[in-house]
XYZ file of C-alpha atoms in Angstrom:
668
model
C 0.000 0.000 0.000
C 1.285 3.472 -0.892
C 2.172 5.981 1.854
C -0.526 8.498 2.678
C 0.340 12.238 2.863
C 1.567 13.439 6.275
C -0.940 15.395 8.384
C -0.740 17.885 11.252
C -1.059 16.344 14.640
C -0.399 17.351 18.260
C 2.439 16.414 20.510
C 1.633 16.592 24.198
C 4.028 18.662 26.295
C 4.454 19.316 29.986
C 2.833 22.743 29.522
C -0.766 23.325 28.587
C 0.172 24.714 25.173
C -0.066 22.476 22.021
C 2.458 22.826 19.231
C 1.466 21.438 15.811
C 3.947 19.049 14.233
C 4.248 16.533 11.416
C 2.646 13.137 12.007
C 1.255 10.227 9.996
C -2.209 8.641 10.145
C -0.933 5.269 8.884
C 0.914 4.088 11.965
C -0.986 0.766 11.937
C -0.782 0.281 8.191
C 1.966 -1.953 6.994
C 4.420 -0.609 4.417
C 7.598 -1.502 2.743
C 10.800 -1.368 4.767
C 12.342 1.583 2.892
C 9.174 3.691 2.924
C 8.492 3.056 6.579
C 12.041 3.886 7.600
C 12.132 7.216 5.736
C 8.798 8.382 7.114
C 9.658 7.297 10.619
C 13.023 9.042 10.496
C 11.488 12.290 9.270
C 8.837 12.152 11.960
C 11.334 11.487 14.726
C 13.666 14.265 13.563
C 10.924 16.888 13.411
C 9.485 15.780 16.731
C 12.800 15.911 18.531
C 13.718 19.342 17.130
C 10.362 20.840 18.035
C 10.500 19.386 21.550
C 13.997 20.722 22.087
C 13.061 24.207 20.835
C 9.957 24.357 22.969
C 11.818 23.240 26.079
C 14.429 25.964 25.494
C 11.781 28.665 25.104
C 9.788 27.459 28.084
C 12.760 27.280 30.431
C 14.182 30.699 29.463
C 14.198 33.142 32.482
C 12.359 35.828 30.558
C 9.560 33.366 29.737
C 9.324 32.441 33.403
C 9.066 36.131 34.376
C 6.434 36.680 31.712
C 4.406 33.705 32.944
C 4.661 34.945 36.533
C 3.502 38.407 35.530
C 0.579 37.026 33.512
C -0.425 34.672 36.324
C -0.381 37.555 38.854
C -2.464 39.795 36.632
C -2.245 43.615 36.402
C -0.451 45.625 39.118
C -2.146 45.662 42.483
C -2.465 48.732 44.710
C 0.751 47.905 46.528
C 2.843 47.377 43.404
C 5.500 49.882 42.292
C 4.813 50.588 38.572
C 7.998 52.550 38.060
C 9.947 49.352 38.773
C 7.822 46.927 36.690
C 10.130 47.202 33.716
C 12.925 45.828 35.854
C 10.942 42.666 36.676
C 11.961 41.361 33.266
C 15.607 41.822 34.168
C 15.627 39.667 37.290
C 13.040 37.625 39.194
C 10.978 39.139 41.941
C 7.394 39.782 42.777
C 7.809 43.544 42.860
C 5.359 43.984 45.712
C 5.821 46.271 48.655
C 5.307 45.014 52.147
C 3.599 47.626 54.272
C 5.345 48.232 57.590
C 3.482 47.068 60.637
C 3.375 50.583 62.003
C 1.250 51.730 59.052
C -1.517 49.271 59.946
C -1.958 50.866 63.365
C -2.731 54.565 63.416
C -1.839 54.797 67.055
C 1.591 53.382 66.408
C 2.284 55.521 63.341
C 4.364 57.898 65.410
C 6.932 55.172 65.930
C 7.581 54.697 62.220
C 11.167 55.660 61.550
C 11.791 58.078 58.703
C 14.063 55.850 56.693
C 14.095 54.185 53.306
C 12.403 51.097 54.745
C 9.178 53.015 55.374
C 8.616 53.592 51.657
C 10.495 50.969 49.726
C 10.044 47.569 48.086
C 10.928 44.323 49.766
C 14.168 42.551 49.125
C 12.593 40.257 46.540
C 12.100 43.125 44.098
C 14.438 45.842 42.790
C 14.526 48.657 45.390
C 15.517 52.241 44.674
C 18.439 51.872 47.047
C 19.608 48.700 45.336
C 19.136 50.358 41.959
C 21.366 53.295 42.877
C 23.824 51.138 44.823
C 24.609 49.056 41.702
C 23.651 45.758 43.352
C 22.341 44.762 39.941
C 24.754 46.467 37.528
C 22.749 45.491 34.465
C 19.489 46.989 35.744
C 21.212 50.130 37.005
C 23.119 50.631 33.760
C 19.971 50.200 31.673
C 18.000 52.653 33.816
C 20.879 55.163 33.700
C 21.227 54.941 29.923
C 17.434 55.155 29.520
C 17.285 58.297 31.659
C 20.130 59.935 29.736
C 18.523 59.067 26.399
C 15.225 60.472 27.647
C 16.923 63.769 28.572
C 18.581 64.030 25.155
C 15.337 63.059 23.458
C 13.413 65.733 25.349
C 16.115 68.231 24.397
C 16.567 67.488 20.708
C 13.407 65.634 19.610
C 10.159 67.572 19.156
C 8.145 64.929 20.971
C 5.242 67.277 21.689
C 4.932 68.288 18.042
C 5.133 64.674 16.962
C 2.393 63.781 19.416
C 0.101 66.467 18.039
C 1.009 65.434 14.504
C 0.145 61.809 15.163
C -3.078 62.895 16.844
C -4.295 65.051 13.973
C -3.345 62.373 11.418
C -5.272 59.684 13.275
C -8.277 61.926 13.816
C -8.165 63.096 10.220
C -8.047 59.549 8.860
C -10.853 58.496 11.201
C -13.056 61.395 10.142
C -12.306 60.819 6.451
C -13.157 57.116 6.680
C -16.388 57.884 8.490
C -17.460 60.441 5.859
C -16.406 58.182 3.000
C -18.378 55.269 4.407
C -21.536 57.310 4.918
C -21.349 58.893 1.451
C -20.419 55.782 -0.535
C -21.448 52.781 1.552
C -24.264 54.428 3.509
C -22.571 53.256 6.669
C -19.717 54.854 8.581
C -16.518 52.841 8.582
C -15.110 54.201 11.845
C -18.407 53.812 13.700
C -18.604 50.172 12.647
C -15.572 49.434 14.838
C -17.034 51.294 17.808
C -17.065 49.011 20.889
C -20.296 48.306 22.680
C -18.727 49.525 25.918
C -16.011 52.122 26.105
C -12.848 51.212 27.922
C -12.281 52.666 31.395
C -9.328 52.510 33.707
C -10.071 50.222 36.637
C -10.373 51.856 40.002
C -7.744 49.536 41.409
C -5.223 50.667 38.811
C -5.898 54.347 39.573
C -5.599 53.790 43.293
C -2.387 51.886 42.769
C -0.960 54.694 40.635
C -1.983 57.357 43.147
C -0.486 55.378 45.999
C 2.719 54.951 44.031
C 2.869 58.697 43.390
C 2.223 59.341 47.064
C 4.996 56.983 48.094
C 7.418 58.496 45.598
C 6.660 62.029 46.804
C 6.941 61.013 50.445
C 10.260 59.364 49.705
C 11.714 62.675 48.544
C 9.998 64.574 51.378
C 11.532 62.229 53.944
C 14.947 62.429 52.305
C 14.772 66.237 52.349
C 13.947 66.212 56.054
C 16.816 63.853 56.761
C 19.167 66.216 54.944
C 17.642 69.384 56.397
C 17.842 68.187 59.996
C 21.373 66.831 59.475
C 20.674 63.188 60.226
C 23.939 62.647 58.381
C 26.057 65.791 58.329
C 28.053 64.525 55.351
C 24.881 64.254 53.287
C 23.807 67.728 54.428
C 27.139 69.235 53.386
C 26.987 67.418 50.064
C 23.481 68.792 49.451
C 24.752 72.268 50.367
C 27.589 71.974 47.847
C 25.191 70.718 45.180
C 22.762 73.590 45.805
C 25.562 76.169 45.737
C 27.035 74.797 42.527
C 23.592 74.629 40.929
C 22.885 78.237 41.934
C 25.918 79.444 40.001
C 25.648 76.992 37.115
C 21.985 77.733 36.399
C 23.133 81.092 35.024
C 25.216 79.420 32.316
C 23.964 75.829 31.888
C 20.482 75.096 30.442
C 17.946 73.032 32.338
C 18.560 69.870 30.326
C 22.286 70.164 31.030
C 21.665 70.475 34.755
C 19.343 67.475 34.603
C 21.996 65.427 32.814
C 24.615 66.400 35.374
C 22.271 65.585 38.265
C 21.381 62.164 36.857
C 25.043 61.367 36.209
C 25.943 62.385 39.747
C 23.129 60.348 41.294
C 24.019 57.204 39.352
C 27.801 57.463 39.141
C 28.407 58.894 42.619
C 27.575 55.653 44.464
C 29.605 53.675 41.922
C 32.662 55.846 42.497
C 32.170 55.622 46.246
C 31.871 51.823 46.216
C 34.950 51.513 44.027
C 37.009 53.674 46.400
C 35.146 53.151 49.650
C 38.150 52.456 51.816
C 40.084 55.509 50.655
C 37.078 57.832 50.902
C 36.058 56.565 54.333
C 39.632 56.947 55.546
C 39.831 60.585 54.420
C 36.374 61.374 55.770
C 37.333 59.887 59.149
C 40.537 61.943 59.217
C 38.658 65.120 58.333
C 36.077 64.393 61.021
C 38.769 63.884 63.631
C 40.495 67.118 62.656
C 37.233 69.077 62.806
C 36.342 67.585 66.188
C 39.766 68.349 67.641
C 39.681 71.923 66.348
C 36.157 72.404 67.681
C 37.276 71.150 71.110
C 40.208 73.556 71.119
C 38.018 76.482 70.110
C 35.497 75.547 72.793
C 38.180 75.366 75.489
C 39.720 78.656 74.348
C 36.322 80.377 74.297
C 35.575 79.107 77.793
C 38.931 80.364 79.042
C 38.438 83.851 77.571
C 34.863 83.980 78.842
C 36.010 83.199 82.370
C 38.700 85.886 82.204
C 36.258 88.436 80.804
C 33.785 87.639 83.584
C 36.427 88.144 86.256
C 37.560 91.412 84.665
C 34.000 92.750 84.489
C 33.423 91.855 88.123
C 36.598 93.700 89.124
C 35.634 96.805 87.126
C 32.112 96.724 88.513
C 33.469 96.601 92.073
C 35.832 99.513 91.447
C 33.173 101.723 89.877
C 30.717 100.894 92.636
C 33.239 101.983 95.263
C 34.017 105.218 93.357
C 30.317 106.017 92.937
C 29.704 105.555 96.638
C 32.667 107.840 97.408
C 31.365 110.574 95.081
C 27.896 110.381 96.633
C 29.333 110.720 100.148
C 31.525 113.700 99.230
C 28.633 115.444 97.454
C 26.465 115.132 100.537
C 29.255 116.592 102.667
C 29.687 119.627 100.371
C 25.960 120.375 100.127
C 25.709 120.624 103.910
C 28.606 123.177 104.103
C 27.488 126.830 104.720
C 30.384 128.150 102.693
C 29.320 126.167 99.642
C 25.759 127.455 99.995
C 26.885 131.069 100.019
C 29.033 130.565 96.948
C 26.203 128.974 95.081
C 23.958 131.968 95.707
C 26.592 134.316 94.312
C 26.783 132.370 91.067
C 23.001 132.110 90.628
C 21.616 133.597 87.392
C 19.893 136.977 87.531
C 16.122 137.039 87.139
C 13.570 139.767 86.492
C 10.140 140.106 87.975
C 6.943 140.366 85.967
C 6.821 143.657 84.063
C 10.384 144.603 84.982
C 12.868 145.441 82.194
C 15.316 142.671 81.241
C 18.634 142.625 83.012
C 20.561 142.189 79.707
C 20.878 144.095 76.433
C 20.868 142.875 72.803
C 24.345 144.324 72.420
C 25.609 141.667 74.781
C 25.154 139.088 71.972
C 27.093 139.440 68.639
C 25.471 138.969 65.282
C 26.003 135.670 63.482
C 28.839 135.763 60.926
C 27.776 136.109 57.301
C 30.779 134.396 55.688
C 33.281 131.631 56.342
C 35.961 132.320 59.007
C 39.023 134.137 57.635
C 42.112 131.898 57.614
C 44.812 132.998 60.092
C 42.455 135.121 62.227
C 41.975 133.666 65.727
C 40.276 136.588 67.510
C 36.464 136.458 67.662
C 36.344 140.262 67.439
C 38.422 140.288 64.257
C 36.340 137.529 62.744
C 33.168 139.464 63.535
C 34.591 142.658 62.033
C 35.607 140.844 58.864
C 32.150 139.271 58.637
C 30.292 142.586 59.044
C 32.504 144.993 57.120
C 34.286 142.965 54.472
C 31.570 140.647 53.148
C 30.091 143.156 50.739
C 33.571 144.295 49.737
C 34.555 140.717 48.881
C 31.433 140.282 46.751
C 32.111 143.561 44.982
C 35.698 142.532 44.325
C 34.631 139.227 42.824
C 32.145 141.004 40.601
C 34.564 143.581 39.293
C 37.580 141.363 38.786
C 35.590 138.368 37.513
C 37.775 136.156 39.633
C 40.978 136.744 37.715
C 42.945 136.473 40.957
C 42.677 133.934 43.747
C 42.071 134.792 47.371
C 45.798 134.879 48.081
C 46.537 137.183 45.149
C 47.982 134.508 42.850
C 46.381 134.581 39.369
C 44.861 131.241 38.349
C 46.505 129.110 35.695
C 43.820 127.430 33.587
C 44.500 124.923 30.815
C 41.545 123.824 28.677
C 41.800 120.616 26.641
C 39.189 121.151 23.931
C 38.066 120.864 20.326
C 36.290 123.723 18.551
C 33.911 121.354 16.792
C 32.445 119.875 19.957
C 29.345 121.615 21.393
C 30.042 120.201 24.851
C 33.536 121.694 24.908
C 32.058 124.972 23.652
C 30.283 125.273 26.996
C 33.633 125.808 28.754
C 34.703 128.330 26.082
C 31.586 130.441 26.673
C 32.045 130.370 30.467
C 35.733 131.353 30.281
C 34.991 134.170 27.846
C 31.974 135.474 29.787
C 33.945 135.481 33.068
C 36.950 137.123 31.365
C 39.313 134.393 32.591
C 42.670 133.955 30.836
C 43.425 130.362 29.869
C 45.704 128.186 27.783
C 44.090 126.090 25.057
C 45.225 122.640 23.875
C 43.325 121.217 20.883
C 42.537 117.477 20.989
C 42.009 115.752 17.630
C 38.758 113.778 17.858
C 39.210 112.026 14.505
C 42.189 109.956 15.632
C 42.766 107.666 18.619
C 43.705 109.594 21.734
C 47.349 109.754 22.673
C 48.445 108.086 25.877
C 49.272 111.348 27.628
C 45.690 112.605 27.213
C 44.171 109.318 28.299
C 45.957 109.947 31.592
C 44.394 113.429 31.741
C 40.842 112.158 31.096
C 40.484 108.371 31.245
C 36.698 108.531 31.704
C 34.801 105.910 29.696
C 31.312 106.147 28.258
C 29.361 103.166 26.865
C 28.812 103.592 23.123
C 25.032 104.018 23.362
C 25.444 106.759 25.982
C 28.171 108.554 24.047
C 26.207 108.561 20.809
C 23.129 109.762 22.665
C 24.982 112.548 24.452
C 27.396 113.563 21.762
C 26.874 112.043 18.313
C 28.753 114.874 16.619
C 32.054 115.088 18.479
C 32.840 111.527 19.663
C 34.111 108.532 17.812
C 32.226 105.234 17.623
C 34.800 102.999 19.302
C 33.435 100.362 21.722
C 34.123 102.637 24.691
C 34.694 106.379 24.441
C 37.842 107.536 26.197
C 39.667 110.840 26.292
C 36.630 113.080 25.827
C 36.656 116.872 25.858
C 36.588 119.227 27.602
C 39.003 118.773 30.482
C 40.245 121.613 32.682
C 43.551 121.767 34.586
C 43.671 124.424 37.314
C 46.356 125.824 39.638
C 45.653 128.937 41.721
C 47.853 128.702 44.797
C 45.184 126.853 46.767
C 44.238 124.194 44.218
C 47.366 122.615 42.804
C 47.305 120.972 39.355
C 43.835 119.412 39.592
C 41.952 117.952 36.595
C 38.197 118.507 36.138
C 36.263 116.645 33.426
C 32.743 116.613 31.934
C 31.431 119.797 30.309
C 28.655 120.544 32.802
C 30.993 119.980 35.749
C 33.733 122.165 34.244
C 31.309 125.004 33.494
C 29.672 124.791 36.923
C 33.093 124.788 38.599
C 34.133 127.965 36.793
C 30.853 129.659 37.771
C 31.263 128.672 41.438
C 35.007 129.347 41.684
C 34.710 132.795 40.090
C 31.161 133.991 40.879
C 29.598 136.891 39.025
C 26.329 138.679 39.881
C 25.225 138.416 36.261
C 26.704 135.113 35.056
C 25.970 132.986 38.136
C 25.609 134.624 41.545
C 27.179 133.122 44.631
C 24.660 131.275 46.750
C 24.882 133.778 49.653
C 25.650 136.946 47.752
C 22.041 138.214 47.799
C 18.807 137.007 49.367
C 17.483 135.998 45.916
C 20.699 134.318 44.692
C 19.611 130.764 45.622
C 16.353 131.249 43.702
C 18.203 132.528 40.608
C 20.543 129.534 40.705
C 17.596 127.136 41.028
C 15.816 128.703 38.032
C 18.918 128.333 35.867
C 19.282 124.673 36.860
C 15.620 123.995 36.069
C 15.875 125.704 32.664
C 18.953 123.693 31.642
C 17.404 120.432 32.791
C 14.178 121.161 30.896
C 16.038 121.659 27.615
C 18.322 118.631 27.824
C 15.710 116.222 29.143
C 12.725 117.306 27.001
C 14.112 118.883 23.805
C 17.707 118.033 22.907
C 17.157 114.245 22.529
C 14.421 114.909 19.964
C 16.761 117.088 17.877
C 19.437 114.428 17.528
C 16.807 111.734 17.035
C 15.583 113.701 14.012
C 19.139 114.002 12.664
C 19.702 110.255 12.944
C 16.447 109.290 11.203
C 16.583 108.065 7.600
C 12.864 107.531 7.105
C 11.265 110.837 5.962
C 8.067 110.319 7.930
C 9.877 109.435 11.147
C 12.247 112.365 10.650
C 9.364 114.816 10.192
C 7.618 113.431 13.270
C 10.714 113.947 15.440
C 11.185 117.480 14.077
C 7.594 118.367 14.955
C 8.057 116.896 18.419
C 11.181 119.015 18.927
C 9.442 122.257 17.921
C 6.460 121.395 20.123
C 8.754 120.679 23.091
C 10.489 124.063 22.671
C 7.099 125.776 22.655
C 5.848 123.912 25.723
C 8.970 123.639 27.894
C 11.344 126.501 26.966
C 9.250 129.406 25.692
C 7.449 129.998 29.032
C 10.762 130.067 30.956
C 12.299 132.862 28.866
C 11.792 136.519 29.889
C 9.499 138.926 28.121
C 12.158 141.637 28.337
C 15.928 141.418 28.181
C 17.919 139.383 25.713
C 19.141 136.652 28.062
C 17.802 134.380 30.758
C 16.142 136.075 33.691
C 16.104 139.425 31.857
C 19.897 139.749 32.143
C 21.794 141.981 29.763
C 24.813 139.652 29.876
C 25.280 135.953 29.343
C 24.408 133.637 32.224
C 25.226 130.035 33.055
C 21.959 129.066 31.346
C 23.295 130.354 28.008
C 26.736 128.811 28.553
C 25.191 125.350 28.906
C 22.549 125.560 26.145
C 23.829 128.061 23.535
C 26.093 125.582 21.656
C 23.055 123.481 20.808
C 20.671 126.357 20.064
C 22.924 127.852 17.384
C 23.306 124.371 15.857
C 19.529 124.088 15.378
C 19.609 126.950 12.878
C 22.911 125.735 11.367
C 21.486 122.252 10.753
C 18.412 123.775 9.113
C 20.560 125.902 6.814
C 22.772 122.906 6.046
C 19.878 120.618 5.125
C 20.271 118.208 8.030
C 16.788 119.074 9.332
C 13.816 120.612 7.606
C 13.489 124.445 7.433
C 9.998 123.980 8.850
C 11.642 123.553 12.260
C 13.083 127.075 12.302
C 9.835 128.394 10.831
C 7.942 126.920 13.759
C 10.499 128.380 16.189
C 10.217 131.832 14.583
C 6.592 131.849 15.706
C 7.816 131.894 19.334
C 8.757 135.529 20.125
C 10.735 134.916 23.341
C 12.707 132.009 21.983
C 13.430 133.794 18.688
C 14.715 136.937 20.452
C 16.842 134.829 22.779
C 18.310 132.612 20.005
C 19.214 135.574 17.778
C 20.864 137.284 20.748
C 23.028 134.191 21.275
C 24.193 134.226 17.652
C 25.361 137.806 18.136
C 27.550 137.133 21.183
C 31.302 136.880 20.602
C 31.673 134.541 23.607
C 29.351 132.093 21.839
C 30.616 132.306 18.251
C 34.374 133.020 18.543
C 35.204 129.274 18.417
C 32.341 128.390 16.051
C 32.857 127.613 12.330
C 29.384 126.802 10.999
C 30.277 125.570 7.496
C 33.109 123.304 8.674
C 31.078 121.972 11.555
C 28.004 121.091 9.471
C 30.177 119.291 6.909
C 31.962 117.343 9.648
C 28.689 116.338 11.336
C 27.297 115.043 8.031
C 30.392 112.907 7.525
C 30.349 111.512 11.050
C 26.623 110.784 11.046
C 26.961 109.036 7.669
C 29.765 106.868 9.023
C 27.760 106.136 12.156
C 24.672 105.094 10.178
C 26.757 102.911 7.846
C 28.389 101.147 10.771
C 25.052 100.741 12.526
């Protein structure tokens, strides 16, 4: 009889699973010797190979872990889900045994705040064992996974990918549903809708919440152990980590700090375990040294405290004895008749009601009206100088304009300047108005400053401040150095002193050589302080409200923006400056001569009209200013003053400003 085709049969195994294999249905049918041998050999070979493969798969540790997990079911409330992935790496139930103290609320106070209160039993992978490298494979995998997660969160747009996957899935679902309803009269997506929507079991939620609670409490307990110095070494290590993180957070991004923290947490214990003996030895030595030093300091402090206590007691006894002696002697003197009579002789005189006073106003001198005269020690002479010479000194200062110092030595003034700089022109106007002789040294502002002048004026200005203050007489180097003006003064009292900054130089000249018209001394007249305050207010109003708008208009390239700034400048002059100028008199306060107000503002006022004539601003600006009678009279009076214009070359200055502003805009 011919052999029948082989069929699939079942081979029983020790497990409950059946594996199909090759078998024959003609075991009882006789056959020829060759045919039977070949079929039997093939059957035996296949059967043996399948049995061997199945036994290998069944006995593999990972299969055993998988079977244990399936037989236990989903995580229970006491399981630790953040360690479940490690159950495939080594055997263990992964369940947490609750401490006995947690089952009794009354005994909860006795629970010790340690790892054992919130950890997993020894059968499963604990957090301590994970970080202590008891299972190097599990620890290494968790470390590498954490590092890869940090890099993935840093460089992979996981959130965008999630939204992308979501809108693709929802879009496909919606399209299939519409296509099915339009073509097949039945939605495709709705046909797969389950009869009952899936929900998360309550047990799983409670387990997750309990796990979160335990994880949070673990860190809370660890923080308390560190904070209350249960182990001072850990507290100091946490202090060092916090200090280093405080400084590194300024330079290192968050993902970098996270990577460093994870590396420290994982690799720190490994380094310690590899060098435990050496580290423990050094820590023990350091502890011994600290303890010995603390004992010495304690003994020394106790010794000094004892000595200080004894010294204080001795001083207290001495002062007590002296006080008692003084009290006894005072009582003895008060009872003496002679002392009583002397005290009545020295008693102050008194007047009865309605009686004339027993003293005259001439008994008391008037208060001095100026500083004490050097070299005069007599009160009478000082009083005479104060009463008789004060007005003479003021008159002398007014007539001589301060060309001589108080000791008769003429001042030597050296001005480091540049005639093209409006800020330096302030000092020129003050020197000319006060009729002060001076030496002039021109500083080239188009070339780097020489070393000798950088020693005279090393003041730096940030570039944005320099361009804002002085865009027409400073260079555009990263930091402005060697600015003008600078003033060197020697007058017999002040010896070779350097004064910088235009407002400071001009104010110094006005105070050092006061003039009733230019800038009165603060005590020269009863109204002098008020005049000085008005000048200061006027100067501040111009430079804070008007001047920035002028240079903003010069710097603008856009025609509309430039016109807007020009209109703002003219409006600011009308609102802020016009009301402060006098109705009569050419200069500030109705003065017939220049004042400090003109010295500080005139260089910029004459440039307004020069820029309009040179095409740097629109002529409509000066037309708007001509409608202001006080300002127009005042500005034209400034242009006619030699002290204002003697160092002023309008054509050269306008050309130079155009060149410098063009270079500044090109560089910007």
